Amino acid sequence: MDRRELPGFYFDREKNRYFRLLPGHNNCNPLTKEQLQAKEREKKRSMMLLEDDKLRKKAPRPGFNSSLLHKQRQMGLLSEKSFCRRIHEVRASTMRRHKLNLQTSDNSSPDKDNFRFIMADSKCEQLFTVNDVSHGGCKYGLMKLSARQSSLSLELCDSFCFTNHTVNSTCWASVNYTDSHVLLCLVGAADTPGCVSLLPASLFRSSHTEAPGLLCSLKICWAWSCAWCNNPFMSNTLSTGLSRKVILKNAVSGETHTFKVNTDVLTQQFALHEPLLYNGCRSGEIFSIDLRLRGSKSKNWKASSFHQESAITSVRVLEDENYVMAADMLGQIKLWDVRKTKPVMQYTGHYNEHAHLPIHISEPEGLLLAVGQDCNTRIWSLKDARLLRTIPSPHPVSNSLIPSVIFSSNLGGSRGLPGLLMAVESDLYFYPYNSDEQDVSR
């Protein structure tokens, strides 16, 4: 037996001796397995931060840098699409952390409430934020995002909504115009039932002059997920995933359809062009609903069905809707060919044991991003599943404070800045692209 794996003891490498290890969370016992694991995680995070803060970073692929890529492009050795993808890989590998200062419309100091998650609209001009509050429950509202020269600025909108419910899921909804509303899925608390609410974004601006617009609420006992349909075939349609059923509702007419399943539906996304709704379940099943059969009595409404080994935490439909990306609670991220119902690629390195964690696909840049339960943000090449970079959290690792991220080439609008925006605890960090090609090691 390895001398460092003696039952009931642990070996301290620094002091070069054994110490007794007692089970549980006994306050009289300073040495528990959980404490030792937390110490090791923090030590590893500190080392990763030191490495990540270096000016010269390891190239995502051996020998690749901006100068070489430009020369290969000029010589005709790289297509325009391959050149753009490689450049984004190099730029993403050079991003460096900058802490952002939050501003309010009246220049007062914003409250220091921990971020639960952030969500950008399609133009990356505003963020929908959900924060935990100290007295329990959470608050949600909007944040204006703007880019000026080489800097990014954030301004809190005037109005926040407070609730004692937990926000399980959110998405933007295009009712009156693009991203005019926000769809929220709220978990029930005590004797108060949960609900899925469609709120106009103008509610979060105290100075707004436009009419409030459509407001719809669907009261339910327990909802896990929600989605909005941008397919013209099903305009003004929302969906919510519940325990053992899926509900489709037209927010204008109120027409409702229910599909019964045998498990909890944890994540959903509508296809943009095909009349399909993809659902990820606690059982590990991923299935699509053929929306053309919503009004019929047919029991064959499942257009496709395939499985992963654990509960599905995120489903994303690619621009080529023959492919779907799914992540589960074993940390597996797989790209599926829906036509063959077989995985065609797997992205390794993601860490998850039991958390409901999303994945982020940025197809124009050819990148996949995911934050693991270890609080590390990982970036992969979408094309070949190569792990390009791992970014440690600026704060100590905690299951209750997992970072929330947004990646875009236009943070702040059409002329915005490329990079990564990270919310962790009560802080926001910006990781901009570095245009200095010398920053990438050859």
CSV table of C-alpha atoms in Angstrom, one decimal:
chain,number,residue,atom,x,y,z
A,1,MET,CA,0.0,0.0,0.0
A,2,ASP,CA,1.2,3.5,-0.8
A,3,ARG,CA,2.5,5.1,2.4
A,4,ARG,CA,0.4,8.2,1.6
A,5,GLU,CA,-2.9,6.3,1.6
A,6,LEU,CA,-2.9,4.8,5.1
A,7,PRO,CA,-6.6,4.3,6.2
A,8,GLY,CA,-7.6,6.8,8.9
A,9,PHE,CA,-4.7,9.1,8.2
A,10,TYR,CA,-3.5,11.6,5.6
A,11,PHE,CA,0.0,12.5,4.6
A,12,ASP,CA,1.1,16.1,4.7
A,13,ARG,CA,3.6,16.6,1.9
A,14,GLU,CA,4.9,19.9,3.4
A,15,LYS,CA,5.5,18.5,6.9
A,16,ASN,CA,6.4,15.0,5.6
A,17,ARG,CA,4.4,13.2,8.3
A,18,TYR,CA,1.0,11.5,8.9
A,19,PHE,CA,-2.0,13.1,10.8
A,20,ARG,CA,-5.1,11.3,12.1
A,21,LEU,CA,-8.2,11.9,10.0
A,22,LEU,CA,-11.6,11.6,11.5
A,23,PRO,CA,-14.9,11.5,9.5
A,24,GLY,CA,-17.7,14.1,9.5
A,25,HIS,CA,-17.9,17.8,10.3
A,26,ASN,CA,-16.8,17.7,14.0
A,27,ASN,CA,-15.8,21.1,15.1
A,28,CYS,CA,-13.4,19.6,17.6
A,29,ASN,CA,-11.6,17.8,14.7
A,30,PRO,CA,-9.6,20.3,12.6
A,31,LEU,CA,-8.9,17.6,10.0
A,32,THR,CA,-11.8,16.3,7.9
A,33,LYS,CA,-11.7,15.1,4.3
A,34,GLU,CA,-13.9,18.0,3.1
A,35,GLN,CA,-11.5,20.5,4.6
A,36,LEU,CA,-8.4,18.8,3.1
A,37,GLN,CA,-10.1,18.7,-0.3
A,38,ALA,CA,-11.0,22.4,-0.1
A,39,LYS,CA,-7.4,23.2,0.8
A,40,GLU,CA,-6.1,21.3,-2.2
A,41,ARG,CA,-8.6,23.0,-4.5
A,42,GLU,CA,-7.6,26.4,-3.3
A,43,LYS,CA,-3.9,25.6,-3.7
A,44,LYS,CA,-4.5,24.4,-7.2
A,45,ARG,CA,-6.6,27.5,-8.0
A,46,SER,CA,-3.9,29.8,-6.7
A,47,MET,CA,-1.3,28.1,-8.9
A,48,MET,CA,-3.6,28.4,-11.9
A,49,LEU,CA,-4.2,32.1,-11.3
A,50,LEU,CA,-0.5,32.7,-11.2
A,51,GLU,CA,-0.1,30.9,-14.5
A,52,ASP,CA,-3.1,32.7,-16.0
A,53,ASP,CA,-1.8,36.1,-15.1
A,54,LYS,CA,1.5,35.6,-17.0
A,55,LEU,CA,2.0,38.0,-20.0
A,56,ARG,CA,3.1,35.2,-22.2
A,57,LYS,CA,0.6,32.4,-22.5
A,58,LYS,CA,0.8,29.0,-24.1
A,59,ALA,CA,-0.5,28.9,-27.7
A,60,PRO,CA,-3.7,26.9,-28.1
A,61,ARG,CA,-1.9,24.8,-30.8
A,62,PRO,CA,1.8,24.2,-31.1
A,63,GLY,CA,3.4,26.7,-33.5
A,64,PHE,CA,0.3,28.8,-34.0
A,65,ASN,CA,0.4,32.6,-33.6
A,66,SER,CA,-1.2,35.6,-35.3
A,67,SER,CA,1.8,36.3,-37.6
A,68,LEU,CA,2.1,32.8,-38.9
A,69,LEU,CA,-1.7,32.6,-39.5
A,70,HIS,CA,-1.6,35.9,-41.5
A,71,LYS,CA,1.3,34.6,-43.6
A,72,GLN,CA,-0.5,31.3,-44.3
A,73,ARG,CA,-3.6,33.2,-45.3
A,74,GLN,CA,-1.7,35.5,-47.7
A,75,MET,CA,-0.1,32.4,-49.2
A,76,GLY,CA,-3.5,30.8,-49.8
A,77,LEU,CA,-2.8,27.9,-47.3
A,78,LEU,CA,-5.8,28.8,-45.2
A,79,SER,CA,-9.4,29.4,-46.2
A,80,GLU,CA,-11.1,32.5,-44.9
A,81,LYS,CA,-13.3,30.4,-42.6
A,82,SER,CA,-10.3,28.4,-41.2
A,83,PHE,CA,-8.2,31.6,-40.8
A,84,CYS,CA,-11.0,33.4,-38.8
A,85,ARG,CA,-11.5,30.3,-36.5
A,86,ARG,CA,-7.7,30.0,-35.8
A,87,ILE,CA,-7.4,33.7,-35.1
A,88,HIS,CA,-10.2,33.5,-32.6
A,89,GLU,CA,-8.5,30.5,-30.9
A,90,VAL,CA,-5.3,32.5,-30.6
A,91,ARG,CA,-7.0,35.7,-29.3
A,92,ALA,CA,-9.0,33.7,-26.8
A,93,SER,CA,-5.8,32.2,-25.4
A,94,THR,CA,-4.4,35.7,-24.7
A,95,MET,CA,-7.3,37.2,-22.9
A,96,ARG,CA,-6.4,38.7,-19.5
A,97,ARG,CA,-8.5,39.5,-16.5
A,98,HIS,CA,-9.8,43.1,-15.8
A,99,LYS,CA,-12.2,43.9,-13.0
A,100,LEU,CA,-15.1,46.2,-14.0
A,101,ASN,CA,-16.6,48.9,-11.9
A,102,LEU,CA,-20.4,49.0,-11.8
A,103,GLN,CA,-22.2,52.3,-12.2
A,104,THR,CA,-25.7,53.4,-11.4
A,105,SER,CA,-27.8,56.0,-13.1
A,106,ASP,CA,-27.4,58.3,-10.1
A,107,ASN,CA,-23.7,57.5,-9.6
A,108,SER,CA,-24.5,55.9,-6.2
A,109,SER,CA,-22.7,52.7,-5.0
A,110,PRO,CA,-24.5,49.6,-6.1
A,111,ASP,CA,-25.5,46.9,-3.6
A,112,LYS,CA,-23.0,44.1,-3.2
A,113,ASP,CA,-25.3,41.2,-3.9
A,114,ASN,CA,-23.8,37.9,-5.3
A,115,PHE,CA,-24.6,37.2,-8.9
A,116,ARG,CA,-26.5,34.0,-9.5
A,117,PHE,CA,-26.2,34.3,-13.3
A,118,ILE,CA,-26.1,36.8,-16.2
A,119,MET,CA,-27.7,36.6,-19.6
A,120,ALA,CA,-27.0,38.9,-22.6
A,121,ASP,CA,-29.5,39.9,-25.3
A,122,SER,CA,-28.9,39.1,-28.9
A,123,LYS,CA,-27.0,42.4,-29.5
A,124,CYS,CA,-25.0,42.2,-26.3
A,125,GLU,CA,-26.2,45.7,-25.4
A,126,GLN,CA,-27.9,44.7,-22.1
A,127,LEU,CA,-27.7,42.0,-19.5
A,128,PHE,CA,-30.4,40.4,-17.5
A,129,THR,CA,-29.0,39.7,-14.1
A,130,VAL,CA,-30.2,37.5,-11.2
A,131,ASN,CA,-28.7,38.2,-7.7
A,132,ASP,CA,-29.1,36.6,-4.3
A,133,VAL,CA,-30.0,39.0,-1.5
A,134,SER,CA,-28.8,38.8,2.1
A,135,HIS,CA,-32.3,38.5,3.6
A,136,GLY,CA,-33.2,35.5,1.4
A,137,GLY,CA,-34.7,35.2,-2.0
A,138,CYS,CA,-33.3,37.0,-5.0
A,139,LYS,CA,-33.6,40.1,-7.2
A,140,TYR,CA,-33.5,40.5,-11.0
A,141,GLY,CA,-33.2,43.4,-13.4
A,142,LEU,CA,-31.3,44.8,-16.3
A,143,MET,CA,-27.8,46.2,-16.8
A,144,LYS,CA,-26.7,48.4,-19.7
A,145,LEU,CA,-23.6,47.3,-21.5
A,146,SER,CA,-21.6,49.7,-23.6
A,147,ALA,CA,-18.1,49.8,-25.3
A,148,ARG,CA,-16.0,52.9,-25.6
A,149,GLN,CA,-12.7,52.6,-27.4
A,150,SER,CA,-10.9,49.7,-25.6
A,151,SER,CA,-13.0,49.7,-22.4
A,152,LEU,CA,-16.3,48.1,-21.4
A,153,SER,CA,-18.7,49.9,-19.0
A,154,LEU,CA,-21.7,48.6,-17.2
A,155,GLU,CA,-24.6,50.6,-15.8
A,156,LEU,CA,-27.4,49.3,-13.6
A,157,CYS,CA,-30.9,50.1,-14.6
A,158,ASP,CA,-33.1,51.9,-12.1
A,159,SER,CA,-35.7,49.2,-11.2
A,160,PHE,CA,-35.2,45.7,-9.7
A,161,CYS,CA,-37.8,43.1,-8.9
A,162,PHE,CA,-37.5,41.1,-5.7
A,163,THR,CA,-38.9,37.7,-5.0
A,164,ASN,CA,-38.7,35.0,-2.4
A,165,HIS,CA,-38.7,32.4,-5.2
A,166,THR,CA,-35.6,30.8,-6.8
A,167,VAL,CA,-35.1,31.7,-10.4
A,168,ASN,CA,-34.5,28.3,-12.2
A,169,SER,CA,-34.3,29.4,-15.8
A,170,THR,CA,-34.6,32.5,-18.0
A,171,CYS,CA,-34.5,33.4,-21.7
A,172,TRP,CA,-35.2,36.4,-23.9
A,173,ALA,CA,-38.5,36.6,-25.7
A,174,SER,CA,-39.2,38.6,-28.9
A,175,VAL,CA,-42.8,39.6,-28.6
A,176,ASN,CA,-43.2,43.3,-29.8
A,177,TYR,CA,-39.6,43.4,-31.2
A,178,THR,CA,-36.3,41.5,-30.7
A,179,ASP,CA,-35.7,40.8,-27.0
A,180,SER,CA,-38.6,42.9,-25.9
A,181,HIS,CA,-39.5,40.6,-23.0
A,182,VAL,CA,-37.9,38.2,-20.5
A,183,LEU,CA,-39.3,34.8,-19.7
A,184,LEU,CA,-38.6,33.6,-16.2
A,185,CYS,CA,-39.2,30.3,-14.5
A,186,LEU,CA,-39.7,30.7,-10.7
A,187,VAL,CA,-39.7,27.7,-8.3
A,188,GLY,CA,-42.5,27.6,-5.7
A,189,ALA,CA,-41.7,28.5,-2.1
A,190,ALA,CA,-43.6,27.3,1.1
A,191,ASP,CA,-47.3,27.6,0.3
A,192,THR,CA,-46.7,29.9,-2.8
A,193,PRO,CA,-46.8,28.1,-6.1
A,194,GLY,CA,-44.2,28.6,-8.7
A,195,CYS,CA,-44.8,30.3,-12.0
A,196,VAL,CA,-43.5,31.0,-15.5
A,197,SER,CA,-43.8,34.7,-16.2
A,198,LEU,CA,-43.3,36.7,-19.4
A,199,LEU,CA,-42.3,40.2,-18.4
A,200,PRO,CA,-41.6,43.3,-20.7
A,201,ALA,CA,-38.0,44.5,-20.3
A,202,SER,CA,-39.3,48.0,-20.0
A,203,LEU,CA,-40.5,47.2,-16.5
A,204,PHE,CA,-36.9,47.3,-15.3
A,205,ARG,CA,-36.5,50.9,-16.5
A,206,SER,CA,-38.2,53.5,-14.2
A,207,SER,CA,-37.7,56.2,-16.9
A,208,HIS,CA,-39.4,54.2,-19.7
A,209,THR,CA,-42.2,55.9,-21.7
A,210,GLU,CA,-43.4,53.0,-23.8
A,211,ALA,CA,-46.4,50.9,-22.8
A,212,PRO,CA,-45.7,47.9,-20.6
A,213,GLY,CA,-46.7,45.5,-23.3
A,214,LEU,CA,-47.7,41.9,-23.0
A,215,LEU,CA,-47.5,40.3,-19.5
A,216,CYS,CA,-48.3,36.6,-19.2
A,217,SER,CA,-48.0,34.3,-16.2
A,218,LEU,CA,-48.5,30.6,-15.9
A,219,LYS,CA,-48.9,29.3,-12.3
A,220,ILE,CA,-47.4,25.8,-11.8
A,221,CYS,CA,-46.3,23.7,-8.9
A,222,TRP,CA,-42.7,23.0,-10.0
A,223,ALA,CA,-41.0,24.1,-13.2
A,224,TRP,CA,-37.4,23.3,-14.2
A,225,SER,CA,-37.0,25.1,-17.5
A,226,CYS,CA,-38.5,27.4,-20.0
A,227,ALA,CA,-37.9,28.4,-23.6
A,228,TRP,CA,-39.2,30.9,-26.2
A,229,CYS,CA,-39.9,30.1,-29.8
A,230,ASN,CA,-38.4,32.4,-32.5
A,231,ASN,CA,-39.7,30.1,-35.3
A,232,PRO,CA,-42.3,32.0,-37.4
A,233,PHE,CA,-44.3,28.7,-37.5
A,234,MET,CA,-45.0,29.0,-33.8
A,235,SER,CA,-44.9,32.8,-33.1
A,236,ASN,CA,-45.5,34.0,-29.6
A,237,THR,CA,-45.1,30.5,-28.1
A,238,LEU,CA,-43.4,29.6,-24.9
A,239,SER,CA,-42.6,26.3,-23.4
A,240,THR,CA,-41.9,25.1,-19.8
A,241,GLY,CA,-40.4,21.8,-18.7
A,242,LEU,CA,-42.1,20.4,-15.5
A,243,SER,CA,-42.0,17.2,-13.6
A,244,ARG,CA,-43.3,14.5,-16.0
A,245,LYS,CA,-44.7,16.9,-18.6
A,246,VAL,CA,-44.0,19.7,-21.1
A,247,ILE,CA,-46.4,22.6,-21.6
A,248,LEU,CA,-46.7,24.7,-24.7
A,249,LYS,CA,-48.6,28.0,-24.5
A,250,ASN,CA,-49.4,30.8,-27.0
A,251,ALA,CA,-48.8,34.0,-25.0
A,252,VAL,CA,-51.3,36.0,-27.0
A,253,SER,CA,-54.2,33.6,-27.6
A,254,GLY,CA,-53.7,31.5,-24.4
A,255,GLU,CA,-53.9,28.2,-26.4
A,256,THR,CA,-52.2,25.5,-24.4
A,257,HIS,CA,-51.0,22.0,-25.1
A,258,THR,CA,-49.5,19.4,-22.7
A,259,PHE,CA,-47.2,16.5,-23.5
A,260,LYS,CA,-46.8,13.9,-20.8
A,261,VAL,CA,-43.3,12.3,-20.2
A,262,ASN,CA,-41.9,9.9,-17.6
A,263,THR,CA,-39.2,12.2,-16.1
A,264,ASP,CA,-38.3,15.8,-15.2
A,265,VAL,CA,-37.5,18.1,-18.1
A,266,LEU,CA,-34.5,20.1,-17.0
A,267,THR,CA,-33.6,22.1,-20.1
A,268,GLN,CA,-35.2,23.1,-23.4
A,269,GLN,CA,-34.5,24.9,-26.7
A,270,PHE,CA,-36.6,25.5,-29.8
A,271,ALA,CA,-35.0,25.0,-33.2
A,272,LEU,CA,-35.1,28.2,-35.3
A,273,HIS,CA,-36.0,26.8,-38.7
A,274,GLU,CA,-37.5,23.3,-38.0
A,275,PRO,CA,-40.8,23.0,-36.0
A,276,LEU,CA,-39.0,21.1,-33.2
A,277,LEU,CA,-38.6,21.6,-29.4
A,278,TYR,CA,-35.6,19.8,-27.9
A,279,ASN,CA,-35.8,18.7,-24.3
A,280,GLY,CA,-33.1,17.4,-21.9
A,281,CYS,CA,-34.3,15.2,-19.0
A,282,ARG,CA,-33.2,14.0,-15.6
A,283,SER,CA,-33.2,10.4,-16.9
A,284,GLY,CA,-30.5,11.3,-19.5
A,285,GLU,CA,-33.0,11.3,-22.4
A,286,ILE,CA,-32.9,14.0,-25.0
A,287,PHE,CA,-36.0,14.1,-27.2
A,288,SER,CA,-37.6,16.5,-29.6
A,289,ILE,CA,-41.3,17.3,-30.0
A,290,ASP,CA,-42.8,17.8,-33.5
A,291,LEU,CA,-44.8,21.0,-33.0
A,292,ARG,CA,-46.9,20.2,-36.1
A,293,LEU,CA,-48.6,17.5,-34.0
A,294,ARG,CA,-49.4,19.7,-31.0
A,295,GLY,CA,-53.2,19.8,-31.8
A,296,SER,CA,-53.6,16.2,-32.8
A,297,LYS,CA,-54.3,13.2,-30.7
A,298,SER,CA,-51.4,11.3,-32.1
A,299,LYS,CA,-49.1,9.6,-29.5
A,300,ASN,CA,-46.1,9.7,-31.9
A,301,TRP,CA,-45.2,13.3,-31.2
A,302,LYS,CA,-41.5,12.5,-30.4
A,303,ALA,CA,-39.5,13.3,-33.6
A,304,SER,CA,-36.3,11.9,-32.2
A,305,SER,CA,-34.9,10.4,-28.9
A,306,PHE,CA,-31.4,9.5,-27.7
A,307,HIS,CA,-29.7,9.2,-24.3
A,308,GLN,CA,-26.6,10.1,-22.3
A,309,GLU,CA,-25.5,8.4,-19.1
A,310,SER,CA,-26.7,11.1,-16.6
A,311,ALA,CA,-29.2,13.9,-16.1
A,312,ILE,CA,-29.1,16.5,-18.9
A,313,THR,CA,-28.2,20.0,-17.8
A,314,SER,CA,-28.1,21.9,-21.1
A,315,VAL,CA,-29.2,21.4,-24.7
A,316,ARG,CA,-28.2,23.6,-27.6
A,317,VAL,CA,-29.3,23.4,-31.2
A,318,LEU,CA,-26.5,24.4,-33.7
A,319,GLU,CA,-27.1,26.5,-36.8
A,320,ASP,CA,-27.0,23.3,-38.8
A,321,GLU,CA,-30.1,21.9,-37.0
A,322,ASN,CA,-29.0,18.3,-37.8
A,323,TYR,CA,-26.7,18.7,-34.8
A,324,VAL,CA,-27.5,19.2,-31.1
A,325,MET,CA,-25.0,19.7,-28.2
A,326,ALA,CA,-25.9,18.3,-24.8
A,327,ALA,CA,-24.1,18.3,-21.4
A,328,ASP,CA,-24.9,16.1,-18.4
A,329,MET,CA,-24.2,15.8,-14.7
A,330,LEU,CA,-21.3,13.4,-15.3
A,331,GLY,CA,-19.4,16.3,-17.0
A,332,GLN,CA,-19.9,14.8,-20.5
A,333,ILE,CA,-20.5,17.2,-23.4
A,334,LYS,CA,-21.5,15.5,-26.6
A,335,LEU,CA,-22.3,16.7,-30.1
A,336,TRP,CA,-25.1,14.5,-31.6
A,337,ASP,CA,-26.1,13.9,-35.2
A,338,VAL,CA,-29.9,13.9,-34.9
A,339,ARG,CA,-30.4,12.0,-38.1
A,340,LYS,CA,-28.4,9.1,-36.9
A,341,THR,CA,-29.1,9.7,-33.2
A,342,LYS,CA,-25.4,9.1,-32.5
A,343,PRO,CA,-22.7,11.2,-30.9
A,344,VAL,CA,-20.1,12.4,-33.4
A,345,MET,CA,-17.8,14.3,-31.0
A,346,GLN,CA,-17.1,14.6,-27.3
A,347,TYR,CA,-15.6,17.6,-25.5
A,348,THR,CA,-13.5,16.3,-22.5
A,349,GLY,CA,-12.4,18.1,-19.3
A,350,HIS,CA,-15.7,19.6,-18.1
A,351,TYR,CA,-16.3,18.9,-14.4
A,352,ASN,CA,-19.8,18.4,-13.0
A,353,GLU,CA,-21.2,16.1,-10.3
A,354,HIS,CA,-24.7,17.4,-9.6
A,355,ALA,CA,-25.1,21.0,-10.6
A,356,HIS,CA,-27.5,22.4,-13.3
A,357,LEU,CA,-24.8,24.0,-15.5
A,358,PRO,CA,-25.3,25.5,-19.0
A,359,ILE,CA,-23.0,25.4,-22.0
A,360,HIS,CA,-22.4,28.3,-24.4
A,361,ILE,CA,-21.8,27.9,-28.1
A,362,SER,CA,-20.3,30.7,-30.2
A,363,GLU,CA,-20.5,29.4,-33.7
A,364,PRO,CA,-19.2,32.5,-35.6
A,365,GLU,CA,-15.9,32.2,-33.5
A,366,GLY,CA,-16.0,28.4,-33.5
A,367,LEU,CA,-15.8,28.1,-29.7
A,368,LEU,CA,-17.6,26.2,-27.0
A,369,LEU,CA,-17.5,27.4,-23.4
A,370,ALA,CA,-18.6,25.8,-20.1
A,371,VAL,CA,-18.1,26.6,-16.4
A,372,GLY,CA,-17.6,23.5,-14.3
A,373,GLN,CA,-18.5,22.8,-10.7
A,374,ASP,CA,-14.8,23.3,-10.0
A,375,CYS,CA,-15.5,27.0,-11.0
A,376,ASN,CA,-13.1,26.8,-13.9
A,377,THR,CA,-14.2,28.2,-17.3
A,378,ARG,CA,-13.1,26.0,-20.2
A,379,ILE,CA,-12.9,26.9,-23.9
A,380,TRP,CA,-12.9,24.3,-26.6
A,381,SER,CA,-12.6,24.4,-30.4
A,382,LEU,CA,-16.1,23.6,-31.7
A,383,LYS,CA,-14.7,22.0,-34.8
A,384,ASP,CA,-12.3,19.4,-33.3
A,385,ALA,CA,-13.1,19.4,-29.5
A,386,ARG,CA,-9.5,20.5,-28.6
A,387,LEU,CA,-9.4,22.1,-25.1
A,388,LEU,CA,-7.9,25.6,-25.8
A,389,ARG,CA,-7.8,27.2,-22.4
A,390,THR,CA,-8.9,26.8,-18.7
A,391,ILE,CA,-9.6,30.0,-16.8
A,392,PRO,CA,-9.6,29.7,-13.0
A,393,SER,CA,-12.1,31.7,-10.9
A,394,PRO,CA,-10.8,34.9,-9.4
A,395,HIS,CA,-12.6,33.9,-6.1
A,396,PRO,CA,-12.2,30.8,-3.9
A,397,VAL,CA,-14.0,27.7,-5.2
A,398,SER,CA,-17.6,27.3,-3.9
A,399,ASN,CA,-20.5,25.2,-5.2
A,400,SER,CA,-22.8,28.1,-4.3
A,401,LEU,CA,-20.8,30.7,-6.2
A,402,ILE,CA,-20.1,29.2,-9.6
A,403,PRO,CA,-19.2,31.9,-12.1
A,404,SER,CA,-21.6,32.9,-14.9
A,405,VAL,CA,-20.1,33.8,-18.2
A,406,ILE,CA,-20.9,35.5,-21.6
A,407,PHE,CA,-18.7,35.3,-24.6
A,408,SER,CA,-19.1,37.5,-27.7
A,409,SER,CA,-17.2,39.3,-30.4
A,410,ASN,CA,-19.4,42.4,-29.9
A,411,LEU,CA,-19.8,43.0,-26.1
A,412,GLY,CA,-21.5,46.4,-25.9
A,413,GLY,CA,-23.2,46.3,-29.3
A,414,SER,CA,-22.5,46.0,-33.1
A,415,ARG,CA,-19.2,47.9,-32.6
A,416,GLY,CA,-18.5,46.3,-29.3
A,417,LEU,CA,-15.4,44.5,-28.0
A,418,PRO,CA,-14.6,40.8,-28.3
A,419,GLY,CA,-14.0,38.9,-25.1
A,420,LEU,CA,-15.4,37.1,-22.1
A,421,LEU,CA,-17.6,38.6,-19.4
A,422,MET,CA,-17.6,36.8,-16.0
A,423,ALA,CA,-19.8,37.3,-13.0
A,424,VAL,CA,-18.7,35.7,-9.7
A,425,GLU,CA,-19.7,36.7,-6.2
A,426,SER,CA,-20.6,40.4,-6.4
A,427,ASP,CA,-17.9,41.2,-9.0
A,428,LEU,CA,-17.8,41.4,-12.8
A,429,TYR,CA,-14.6,40.7,-14.8
A,430,PHE,CA,-13.8,41.4,-18.4
A,431,TYR,CA,-11.3,39.2,-20.4
A,432,PRO,CA,-10.8,41.2,-23.6
A,433,TYR,CA,-9.0,39.9,-26.7
A,434,ASN,CA,-5.3,40.9,-26.7
A,435,SER,CA,-4.2,42.3,-30.1
A,436,ASP,CA,-0.5,42.0,-29.3
A,437,GLU,CA,0.6,38.9,-31.1
A,438,GLN,CA,3.7,38.7,-29.0
A,439,ASP,CA,1.6,37.6,-26.1
A,440,VAL,CA,1.3,34.1,-27.5
A,441,SER,CA,4.2,31.7,-27.0
A,442,ARG,CA,5.5,30.1,-30.2
